[in-house]
PDB file of C-alpha atoms in Angstrom:
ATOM      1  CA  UNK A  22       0.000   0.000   0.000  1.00  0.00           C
ATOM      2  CA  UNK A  23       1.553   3.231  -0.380  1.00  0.00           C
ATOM      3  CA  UNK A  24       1.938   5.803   1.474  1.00  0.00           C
ATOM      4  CA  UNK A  25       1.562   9.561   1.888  1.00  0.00           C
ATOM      5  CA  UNK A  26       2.505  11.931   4.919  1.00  0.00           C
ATOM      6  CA  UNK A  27       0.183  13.783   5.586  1.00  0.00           C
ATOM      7  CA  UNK A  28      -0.109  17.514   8.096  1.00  0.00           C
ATOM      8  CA  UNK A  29      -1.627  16.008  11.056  1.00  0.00           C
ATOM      9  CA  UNK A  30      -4.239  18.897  11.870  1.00  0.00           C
ATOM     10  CA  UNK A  31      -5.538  17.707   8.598  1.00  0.00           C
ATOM     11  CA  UNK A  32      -6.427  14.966  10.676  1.00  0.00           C
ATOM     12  CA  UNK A  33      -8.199  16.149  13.730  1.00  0.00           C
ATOM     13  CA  UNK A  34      -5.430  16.381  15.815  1.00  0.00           C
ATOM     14  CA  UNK A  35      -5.470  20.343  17.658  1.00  0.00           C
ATOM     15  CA  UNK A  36      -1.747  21.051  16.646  1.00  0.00           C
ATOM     16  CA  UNK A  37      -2.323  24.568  14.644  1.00  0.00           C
ATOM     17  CA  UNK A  38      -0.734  27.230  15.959  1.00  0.00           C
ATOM     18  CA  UNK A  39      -3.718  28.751  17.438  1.00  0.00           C
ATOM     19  CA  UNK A  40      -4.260  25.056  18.999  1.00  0.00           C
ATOM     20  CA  UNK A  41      -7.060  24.243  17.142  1.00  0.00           C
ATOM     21  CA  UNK A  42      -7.048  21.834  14.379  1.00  0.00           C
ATOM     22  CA  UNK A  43      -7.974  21.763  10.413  1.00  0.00           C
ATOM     23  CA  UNK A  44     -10.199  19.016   9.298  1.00  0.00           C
ATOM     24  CA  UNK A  45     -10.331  19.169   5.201  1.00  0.00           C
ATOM     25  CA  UNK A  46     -13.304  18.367   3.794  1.00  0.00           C
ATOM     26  CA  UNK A  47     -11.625  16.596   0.485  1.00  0.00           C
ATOM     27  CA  UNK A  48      -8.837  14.457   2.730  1.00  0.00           C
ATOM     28  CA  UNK A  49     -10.299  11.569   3.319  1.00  0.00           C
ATOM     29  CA  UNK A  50     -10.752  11.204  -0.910  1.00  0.00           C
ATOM     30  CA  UNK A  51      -7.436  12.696  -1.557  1.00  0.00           C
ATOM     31  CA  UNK A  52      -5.730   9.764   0.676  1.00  0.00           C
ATOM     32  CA  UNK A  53      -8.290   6.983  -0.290  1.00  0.00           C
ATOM     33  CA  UNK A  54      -6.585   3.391  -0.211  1.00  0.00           C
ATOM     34  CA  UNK A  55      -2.831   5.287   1.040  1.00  0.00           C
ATOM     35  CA  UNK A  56      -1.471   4.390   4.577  1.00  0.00           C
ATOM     36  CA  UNK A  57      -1.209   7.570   6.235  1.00  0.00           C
ATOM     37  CA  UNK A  58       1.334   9.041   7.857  1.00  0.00           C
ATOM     38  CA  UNK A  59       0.613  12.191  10.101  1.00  0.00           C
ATOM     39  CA  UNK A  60       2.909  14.616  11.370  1.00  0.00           C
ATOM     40  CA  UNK A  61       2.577  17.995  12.443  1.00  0.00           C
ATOM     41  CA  UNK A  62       6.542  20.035  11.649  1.00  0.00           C
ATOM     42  CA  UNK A  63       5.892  22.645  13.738  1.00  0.00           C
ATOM     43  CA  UNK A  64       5.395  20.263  16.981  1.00  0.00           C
ATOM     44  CA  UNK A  65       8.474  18.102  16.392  1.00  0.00           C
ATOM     45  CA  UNK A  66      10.328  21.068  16.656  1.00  0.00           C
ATOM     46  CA  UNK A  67       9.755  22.132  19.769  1.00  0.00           C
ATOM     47  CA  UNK A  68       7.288  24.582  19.489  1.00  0.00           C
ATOM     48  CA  UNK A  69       4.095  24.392  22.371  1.00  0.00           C
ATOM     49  CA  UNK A  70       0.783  24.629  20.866  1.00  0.00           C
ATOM     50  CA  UNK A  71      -1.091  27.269  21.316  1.00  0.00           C
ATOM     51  CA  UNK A  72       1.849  29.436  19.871  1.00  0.00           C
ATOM     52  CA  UNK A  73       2.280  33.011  18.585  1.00  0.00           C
ATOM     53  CA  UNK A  74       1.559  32.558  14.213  1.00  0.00           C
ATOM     54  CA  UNK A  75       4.893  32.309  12.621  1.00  0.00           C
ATOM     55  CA  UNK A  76       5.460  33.812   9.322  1.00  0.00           C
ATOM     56  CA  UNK A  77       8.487  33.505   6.563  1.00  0.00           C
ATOM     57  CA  UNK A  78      10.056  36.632   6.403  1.00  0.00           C
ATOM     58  CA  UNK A  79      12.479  37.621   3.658  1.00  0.00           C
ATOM     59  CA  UNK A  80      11.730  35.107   1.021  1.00  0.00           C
ATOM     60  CA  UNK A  81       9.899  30.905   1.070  1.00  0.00           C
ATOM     61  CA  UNK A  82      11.268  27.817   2.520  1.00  0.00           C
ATOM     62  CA  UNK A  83      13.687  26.885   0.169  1.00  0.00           C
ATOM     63  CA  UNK A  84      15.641  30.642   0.930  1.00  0.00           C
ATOM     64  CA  UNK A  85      14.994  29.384   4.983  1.00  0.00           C
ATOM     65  CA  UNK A  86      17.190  26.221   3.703  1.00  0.00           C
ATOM     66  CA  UNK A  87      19.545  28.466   2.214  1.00  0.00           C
ATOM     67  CA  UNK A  88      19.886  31.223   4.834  1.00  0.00           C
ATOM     68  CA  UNK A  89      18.860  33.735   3.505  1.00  0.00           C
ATOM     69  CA  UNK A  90      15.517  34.144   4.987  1.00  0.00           C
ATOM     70  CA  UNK A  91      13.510  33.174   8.491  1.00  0.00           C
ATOM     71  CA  UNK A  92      10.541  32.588  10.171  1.00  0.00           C
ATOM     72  CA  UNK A  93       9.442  35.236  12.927  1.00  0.00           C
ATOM     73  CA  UNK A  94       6.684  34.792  15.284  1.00  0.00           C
ATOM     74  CA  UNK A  95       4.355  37.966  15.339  1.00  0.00           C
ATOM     75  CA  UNK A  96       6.168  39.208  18.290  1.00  0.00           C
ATOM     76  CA  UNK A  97       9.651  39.079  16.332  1.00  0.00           C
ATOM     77  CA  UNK A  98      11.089  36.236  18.224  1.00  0.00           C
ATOM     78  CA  UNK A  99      12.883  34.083  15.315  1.00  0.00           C
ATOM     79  CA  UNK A 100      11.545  30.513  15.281  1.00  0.00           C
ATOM     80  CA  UNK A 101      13.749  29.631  11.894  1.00  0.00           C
ATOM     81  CA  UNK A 102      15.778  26.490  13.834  1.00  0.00           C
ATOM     82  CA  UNK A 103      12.461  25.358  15.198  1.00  0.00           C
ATOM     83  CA  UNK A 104      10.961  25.361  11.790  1.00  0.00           C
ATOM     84  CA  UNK A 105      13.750  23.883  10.122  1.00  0.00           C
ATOM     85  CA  UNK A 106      14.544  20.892  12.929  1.00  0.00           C
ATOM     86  CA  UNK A 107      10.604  19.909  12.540  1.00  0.00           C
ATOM     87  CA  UNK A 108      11.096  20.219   8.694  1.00  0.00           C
ATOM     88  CA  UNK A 109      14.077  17.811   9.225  1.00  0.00           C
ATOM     89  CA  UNK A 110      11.964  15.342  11.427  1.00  0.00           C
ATOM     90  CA  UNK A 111       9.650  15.277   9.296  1.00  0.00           C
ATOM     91  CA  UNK A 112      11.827  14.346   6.245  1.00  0.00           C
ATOM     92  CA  UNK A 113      12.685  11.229   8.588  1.00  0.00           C
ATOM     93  CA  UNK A 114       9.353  10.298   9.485  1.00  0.00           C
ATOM     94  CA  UNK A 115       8.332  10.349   5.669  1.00  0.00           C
ATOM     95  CA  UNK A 116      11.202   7.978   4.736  1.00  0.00           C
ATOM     96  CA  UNK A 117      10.373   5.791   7.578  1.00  0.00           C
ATOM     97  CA  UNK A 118       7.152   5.413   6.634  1.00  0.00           C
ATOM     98  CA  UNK A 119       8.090   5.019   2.509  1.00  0.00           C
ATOM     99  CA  UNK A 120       6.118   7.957   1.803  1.00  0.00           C
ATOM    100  CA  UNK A 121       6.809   9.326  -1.900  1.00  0.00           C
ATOM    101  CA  UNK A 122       4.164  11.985  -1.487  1.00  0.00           C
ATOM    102  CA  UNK A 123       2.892  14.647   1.054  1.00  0.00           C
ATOM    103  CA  UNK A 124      -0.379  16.270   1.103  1.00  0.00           C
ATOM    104  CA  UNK A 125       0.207  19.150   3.552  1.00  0.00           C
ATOM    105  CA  UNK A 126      -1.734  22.411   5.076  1.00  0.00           C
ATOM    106  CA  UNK A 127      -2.253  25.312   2.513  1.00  0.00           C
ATOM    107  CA  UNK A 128      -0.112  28.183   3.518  1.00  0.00           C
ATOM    108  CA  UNK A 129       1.382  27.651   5.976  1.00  0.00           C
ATOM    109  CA  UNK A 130       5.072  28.617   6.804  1.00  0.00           C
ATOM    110  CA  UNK A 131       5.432  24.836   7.463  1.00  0.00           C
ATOM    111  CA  UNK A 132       3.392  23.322   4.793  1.00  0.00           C
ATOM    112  CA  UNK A 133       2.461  25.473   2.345  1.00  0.00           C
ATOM    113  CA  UNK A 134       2.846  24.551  -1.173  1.00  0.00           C
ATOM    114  CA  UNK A 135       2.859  27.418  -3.656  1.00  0.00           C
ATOM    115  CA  UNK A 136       1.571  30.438  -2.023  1.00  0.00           C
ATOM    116  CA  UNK A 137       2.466  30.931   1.990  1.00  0.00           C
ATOM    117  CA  UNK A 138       1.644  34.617   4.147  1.00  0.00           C
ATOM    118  CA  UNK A 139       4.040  37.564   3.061  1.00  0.00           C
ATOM    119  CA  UNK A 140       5.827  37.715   6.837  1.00  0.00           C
ATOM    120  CA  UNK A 141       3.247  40.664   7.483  1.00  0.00           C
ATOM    121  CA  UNK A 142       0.730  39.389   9.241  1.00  0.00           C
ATOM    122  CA  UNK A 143      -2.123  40.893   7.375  1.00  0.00           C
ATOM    123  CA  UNK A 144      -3.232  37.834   5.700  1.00  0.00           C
ATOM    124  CA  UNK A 145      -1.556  38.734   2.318  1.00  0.00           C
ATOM    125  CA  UNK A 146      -0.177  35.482   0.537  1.00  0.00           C
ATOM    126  CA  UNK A 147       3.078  35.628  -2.354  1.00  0.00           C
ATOM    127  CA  UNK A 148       4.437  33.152  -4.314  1.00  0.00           C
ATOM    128  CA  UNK A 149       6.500  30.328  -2.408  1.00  0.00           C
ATOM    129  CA  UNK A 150       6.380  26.924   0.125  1.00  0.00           C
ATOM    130  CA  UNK A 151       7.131  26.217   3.295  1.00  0.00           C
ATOM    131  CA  UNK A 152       9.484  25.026   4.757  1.00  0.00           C
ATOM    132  CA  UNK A 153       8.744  21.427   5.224  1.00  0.00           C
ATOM    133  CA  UNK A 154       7.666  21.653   1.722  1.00  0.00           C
ATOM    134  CA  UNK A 155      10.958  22.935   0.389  1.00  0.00           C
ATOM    135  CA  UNK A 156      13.151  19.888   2.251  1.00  0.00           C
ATOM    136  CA  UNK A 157      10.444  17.659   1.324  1.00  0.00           C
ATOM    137  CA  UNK A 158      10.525  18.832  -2.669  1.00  0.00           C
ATOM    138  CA  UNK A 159      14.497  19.000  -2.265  1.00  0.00           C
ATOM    139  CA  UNK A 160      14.512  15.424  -1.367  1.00  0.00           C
ATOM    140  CA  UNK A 161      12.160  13.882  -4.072  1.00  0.00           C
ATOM    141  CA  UNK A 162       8.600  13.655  -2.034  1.00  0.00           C
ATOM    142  CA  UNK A 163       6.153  15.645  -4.249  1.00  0.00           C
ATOM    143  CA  UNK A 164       3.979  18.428  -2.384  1.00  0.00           C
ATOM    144  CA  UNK A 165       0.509  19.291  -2.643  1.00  0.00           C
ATOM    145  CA  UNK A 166      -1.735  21.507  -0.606  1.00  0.00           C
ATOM    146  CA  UNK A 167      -4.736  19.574   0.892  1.00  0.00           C
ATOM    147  CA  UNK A 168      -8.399  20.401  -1.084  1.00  0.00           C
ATOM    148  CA  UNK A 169     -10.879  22.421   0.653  1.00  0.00           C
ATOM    149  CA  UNK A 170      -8.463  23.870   3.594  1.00  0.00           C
TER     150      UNK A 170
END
């Protein structure tokens, strides 16, 4: 059977960063016959939930990988080695689990998968992925952003 890792507050568990979670109303088609393997990035790298929203800040995940960007919490306080050492677990746990493909949260500075939040915190979105999405993509696991989120 294969498998797909999958952004566990797609799956009911209350990991967001506002501690809630993000059922999708498309998942349970979009990962149909697929063992699932759930995972939430932000969690495995240390970071409580409830926490303050996290945006990218100077560029997408990839430029995160690269160092040239980071991800700031709303208050300023960096959280870029957080988001990069869940982004690393997270790698792990989809090659544990033989997982060729992700289907990840829309946006997010995590997960997001062609558009993610500007690093303003007013809800405007640009061009890019997320972190996770960016090692992910880097290491052969194709990306997509989970329908109706």
């Amino acid at each position: 059977m294969e498998a797909i890792l999958v952004s566990a507050c797609l799956r009911g568990v209350p990991c967001r960063f506002d501690g809630r979670h993000k059922v999708s109303t498309g998942f349970e088609e979009a990962v149909a016959g697929r063992e699932v393997v759930s995972f939430c990035p932000e969690v495995a790298g240390g970071l409580a939930t409830p926490r303050r929203p996290a945006e990218l800040v100077g560029g997408d995940g990839h430029d995160v990988l690269d160092g040239t960007a980071r991800v700031v919490a709303d208050t300023g306080y960096d959280v870029t080695e957080a988001f990069v050492t869940g982004a690393r677990r997270a790698l792990a746990a989809a090659r544990q689990g033989g997982c060729t493909k992700a289907l990840l949260m829309p946006r997010s500075p995590s997960c997001g998968r062609g558009v993610v939040y500007d690093g303003s915190f007013t809800g405007e979105l640009v061009p890019g992925d997320g972190v996770t999405t960016a090692l992910l993509e880097r290491n052969g696991i194709a990306v997509r952003p989970a329908p109706g989120v």
